[in-house]
Amino acid sequence: MSWKDAVQPALRMLLQPETRLDPHLEILRLGAEHEDIEARDIVVTLALGGALVTGTLVSTDTWGRLHLRQLGDHDDTLRRVARHAVGHLDEAAENGRRPREVDPRFLHLQDVTHRSGRATHTLPTWRGPISAISGWTLGEPEKN
């Protein structure tokens, strides 16, 4: 799906009175999902439950590939099972004549730094619910 194809559904979703989405964050999420607008290398810092999570926005597909690779690093059998399950979801979507839709409830990051109190941890990937984000900014905190 191109970005142009996503604009109208995105606007409808954002204009619904019951939606609690931040339109600016939703536009960034949509940009990461649609590679034709080149929303690459966008770094965000998210506030979640007193912690800061910083990383580069990626699409659901990119996160899925990275996730499967990480699973394989730990257990190749688990990776095969997960790939098989995702394949069934894709096949079921194709039989319905439309691709499996991206779940708009989640944001995906790679090259992540998680800061909580004085502790800092790095992670290869992160997937989190947008509803848990209490604040955000473009870029990352300066190192002190």
mmCIF file of C-alpha atoms in Angstrom:
data_model
loop_
_atom_site.group_PDB
_atom_site.id
_atom_site.type_symbol
_atom_site.label_atom_id
_atom_site.label_comp_id
_atom_site.label_asym_id
_atom_site.label_seq_id
_atom_site.Cartn_x
_atom_site.Cartn_y
_atom_site.Cartn_z
ATOM 1 C CA MET A 1 0.000 0.000 0.000
ATOM 2 C CA SER A 2 1.331 3.422 -0.849
ATOM 3 C CA TRP A 3 1.228 6.415 1.448
ATOM 4 C CA LYS A 4 -1.454 8.005 -0.736
ATOM 5 C CA ASP A 5 -3.654 4.928 -0.256
ATOM 6 C CA ALA A 6 -3.268 5.241 3.513
ATOM 7 C CA VAL A 7 -4.125 8.934 3.842
ATOM 8 C CA GLN A 8 -7.924 8.662 3.694
ATOM 9 C CA PRO A 9 -8.263 5.711 6.123
ATOM 10 C CA ALA A 10 -5.820 7.426 8.484
ATOM 11 C CA LEU A 11 -7.791 10.665 8.416
ATOM 12 C CA ARG A 12 -11.050 8.802 9.027
ATOM 13 C CA MET A 13 -9.490 7.038 12.017
ATOM 14 C CA LEU A 14 -8.027 10.239 13.463
ATOM 15 C CA LEU A 15 -11.291 12.151 13.038
ATOM 16 C CA GLN A 16 -13.402 9.616 14.926
ATOM 17 C CA PRO A 17 -14.656 11.243 18.134
ATOM 18 C CA GLU A 18 -13.780 8.239 20.315
ATOM 19 C CA THR A 19 -10.176 8.030 19.137
ATOM 20 C CA ARG A 20 -7.532 9.015 21.634
ATOM 21 C CA LEU A 21 -4.646 8.894 19.205
ATOM 22 C CA ASP A 22 -2.075 11.638 19.007
ATOM 23 C CA PRO A 23 -2.349 12.624 15.329
ATOM 24 C CA HIS A 24 1.315 13.629 15.118
ATOM 25 C CA LEU A 25 2.539 10.299 16.511
ATOM 26 C CA GLU A 26 0.077 8.434 14.285
ATOM 27 C CA ILE A 27 1.466 10.217 11.214
ATOM 28 C CA LEU A 28 4.979 9.095 12.203
ATOM 29 C CA ARG A 29 3.743 5.500 12.690
ATOM 30 C CA LEU A 30 2.075 5.560 9.277
ATOM 31 C CA GLY A 31 5.212 7.034 7.725
ATOM 32 C CA ALA A 32 7.276 4.143 9.056
ATOM 33 C CA GLU A 33 4.766 1.674 7.573
ATOM 34 C CA HIS A 34 4.846 3.205 4.078
ATOM 35 C CA GLU A 35 8.340 3.139 2.670
ATOM 36 C CA ASP A 36 7.455 5.255 -0.353
ATOM 37 C CA ILE A 37 7.644 8.431 1.754
ATOM 38 C CA GLU A 38 11.097 7.497 3.041
ATOM 39 C CA ALA A 39 10.347 7.881 6.757
ATOM 40 C CA ARG A 40 13.628 6.222 7.585
ATOM 41 C CA ASP A 41 16.141 7.073 10.272
ATOM 42 C CA ILE A 42 13.555 8.904 12.369
ATOM 43 C CA VAL A 43 14.631 8.649 15.986
ATOM 44 C CA VAL A 44 12.037 9.196 18.715
ATOM 45 C CA THR A 45 12.120 9.226 22.488
ATOM 46 C CA LEU A 46 8.998 7.933 24.208
ATOM 47 C CA ALA A 47 7.953 8.401 27.835
ATOM 48 C CA LEU A 48 6.386 5.210 29.209
ATOM 49 C CA GLY A 49 5.673 4.614 32.876
ATOM 50 C CA GLY A 50 8.521 6.789 34.113
ATOM 51 C CA ALA A 51 11.040 5.370 31.651
ATOM 52 C CA LEU A 52 12.417 6.796 28.407
ATOM 53 C CA VAL A 53 12.610 4.583 25.338
ATOM 54 C CA THR A 54 14.665 5.907 22.423
ATOM 55 C CA GLY A 55 15.019 4.227 19.049
ATOM 56 C CA THR A 56 14.606 4.405 15.300
ATOM 57 C CA LEU A 57 11.065 3.961 13.963
ATOM 58 C CA VAL A 58 10.636 0.876 11.778
ATOM 59 C CA SER A 59 7.723 -0.765 10.004
ATOM 60 C CA THR A 60 5.880 -3.762 11.364
ATOM 61 C CA ASP A 61 7.423 -5.890 8.591
ATOM 62 C CA THR A 62 10.954 -4.763 9.450
ATOM 63 C CA TRP A 63 10.338 -5.403 13.146
ATOM 64 C CA GLY A 64 8.909 -8.856 12.300
ATOM 65 C CA ARG A 65 12.022 -9.821 10.320
ATOM 66 C CA LEU A 66 14.315 -8.588 13.092
ATOM 67 C CA HIS A 67 12.217 -10.391 15.704
ATOM 68 C CA LEU A 68 12.408 -13.704 13.829
ATOM 69 C CA ARG A 69 16.172 -13.283 13.486
ATOM 70 C CA GLN A 70 16.443 -12.702 17.251
ATOM 71 C CA LEU A 71 14.340 -15.796 17.941
ATOM 72 C CA GLY A 72 16.676 -17.823 15.736
ATOM 73 C CA ASP A 73 19.672 -16.575 17.691
ATOM 74 C CA HIS A 74 18.113 -18.182 20.787
ATOM 75 C CA ASP A 75 16.250 -21.168 19.390
ATOM 76 C CA ASP A 76 16.029 -22.053 15.703
ATOM 77 C CA THR A 77 13.035 -24.348 16.316
ATOM 78 C CA LEU A 78 11.110 -21.505 17.935
ATOM 79 C CA ARG A 79 11.925 -19.269 14.955
ATOM 80 C CA ARG A 80 10.599 -21.909 12.537
ATOM 81 C CA VAL A 81 7.391 -22.271 14.585
ATOM 82 C CA ALA A 82 6.884 -18.489 14.681
ATOM 83 C CA ARG A 83 7.613 -18.146 10.940
ATOM 84 C CA HIS A 84 5.155 -20.974 10.215
ATOM 85 C CA ALA A 85 2.427 -19.318 12.335
ATOM 86 C CA VAL A 86 2.958 -15.931 10.647
ATOM 87 C CA GLY A 87 2.879 -17.699 7.277
ATOM 88 C CA HIS A 88 -0.550 -19.123 8.123
ATOM 89 C CA LEU A 89 -1.791 -15.640 9.023
ATOM 90 C CA ASP A 90 -0.479 -14.297 5.716
ATOM 91 C CA GLU A 91 -2.025 -17.193 3.790
ATOM 92 C CA ALA A 92 -5.401 -16.688 5.486
ATOM 93 C CA ALA A 93 -5.268 -12.988 4.616
ATOM 94 C CA GLU A 94 -4.382 -13.766 0.994
ATOM 95 C CA ASN A 95 -7.296 -16.220 0.755
ATOM 96 C CA GLY A 96 -9.498 -13.337 1.862
ATOM 97 C CA ARG A 97 -7.999 -11.426 -1.097
ATOM 98 C CA ARG A 98 -6.418 -8.707 0.961
ATOM 99 C CA PRO A 99 -3.108 -8.482 2.775
ATOM 100 C CA ARG A 100 -2.869 -8.916 6.504
ATOM 101 C CA GLU A 101 -3.363 -5.487 7.974
ATOM 102 C CA VAL A 102 -0.858 -3.736 10.181
ATOM 103 C CA ASP A 103 -2.041 -3.524 13.777
ATOM 104 C CA PRO A 104 -2.208 0.231 14.486
ATOM 105 C CA ARG A 105 -2.043 -0.298 18.253
ATOM 106 C CA PHE A 106 1.723 -0.842 18.229
ATOM 107 C CA LEU A 107 4.823 1.200 17.519
ATOM 108 C CA HIS A 108 8.064 -0.529 16.517
ATOM 109 C CA LEU A 109 11.640 0.610 17.121
ATOM 110 C CA GLN A 110 15.120 -0.733 16.510
ATOM 111 C CA ASP A 111 18.493 0.174 18.052
ATOM 112 C CA VAL A 112 16.732 0.990 21.311
ATOM 113 C CA THR A 113 17.963 2.566 24.534
ATOM 114 C CA HIS A 114 15.760 2.136 27.621
ATOM 115 C CA ARG A 115 16.440 4.558 30.482
ATOM 116 C CA SER A 116 14.828 4.140 33.879
ATOM 117 C CA GLY A 117 16.273 5.995 36.838
ATOM 118 C CA ARG A 118 20.037 5.622 36.612
ATOM 119 C CA ALA A 119 19.851 2.360 34.661
ATOM 120 C CA THR A 120 20.347 2.335 30.893
ATOM 121 C CA HIS A 121 19.844 -0.740 28.742
ATOM 122 C CA THR A 122 20.225 -1.241 25.013
ATOM 123 C CA LEU A 123 17.918 -3.494 23.042
ATOM 124 C CA PRO A 124 17.964 -4.515 19.380
ATOM 125 C CA THR A 125 14.198 -4.035 18.921
ATOM 126 C CA TRP A 126 11.128 -2.853 20.776
ATOM 127 C CA ARG A 127 7.381 -3.241 20.210
ATOM 128 C CA GLY A 128 5.011 -1.373 22.458
ATOM 129 C CA PRO A 129 1.420 -0.229 22.619
ATOM 130 C CA ILE A 130 0.892 3.361 21.548
ATOM 131 C CA SER A 131 -1.708 3.667 24.310
ATOM 132 C CA ALA A 132 1.072 3.326 26.933
ATOM 133 C CA ILE A 133 2.999 6.329 25.605
ATOM 134 C CA SER A 134 2.474 9.356 27.825
ATOM 135 C CA GLY A 135 4.738 11.696 25.871
ATOM 136 C CA TRP A 136 7.250 11.736 23.053
ATOM 137 C CA THR A 137 9.700 13.852 21.094
ATOM 138 C CA LEU A 138 11.774 13.550 17.964
ATOM 139 C CA GLY A 139 15.427 12.797 18.607
ATOM 140 C CA GLU A 140 17.202 11.471 21.646
ATOM 141 C CA PRO A 141 18.343 12.913 24.966
ATOM 142 C CA GLU A 142 21.838 14.354 25.124
ATOM 143 C CA LYS A 143 24.341 12.231 26.963
ATOM 144 C CA ASN A 144 25.374 13.862 30.239
#
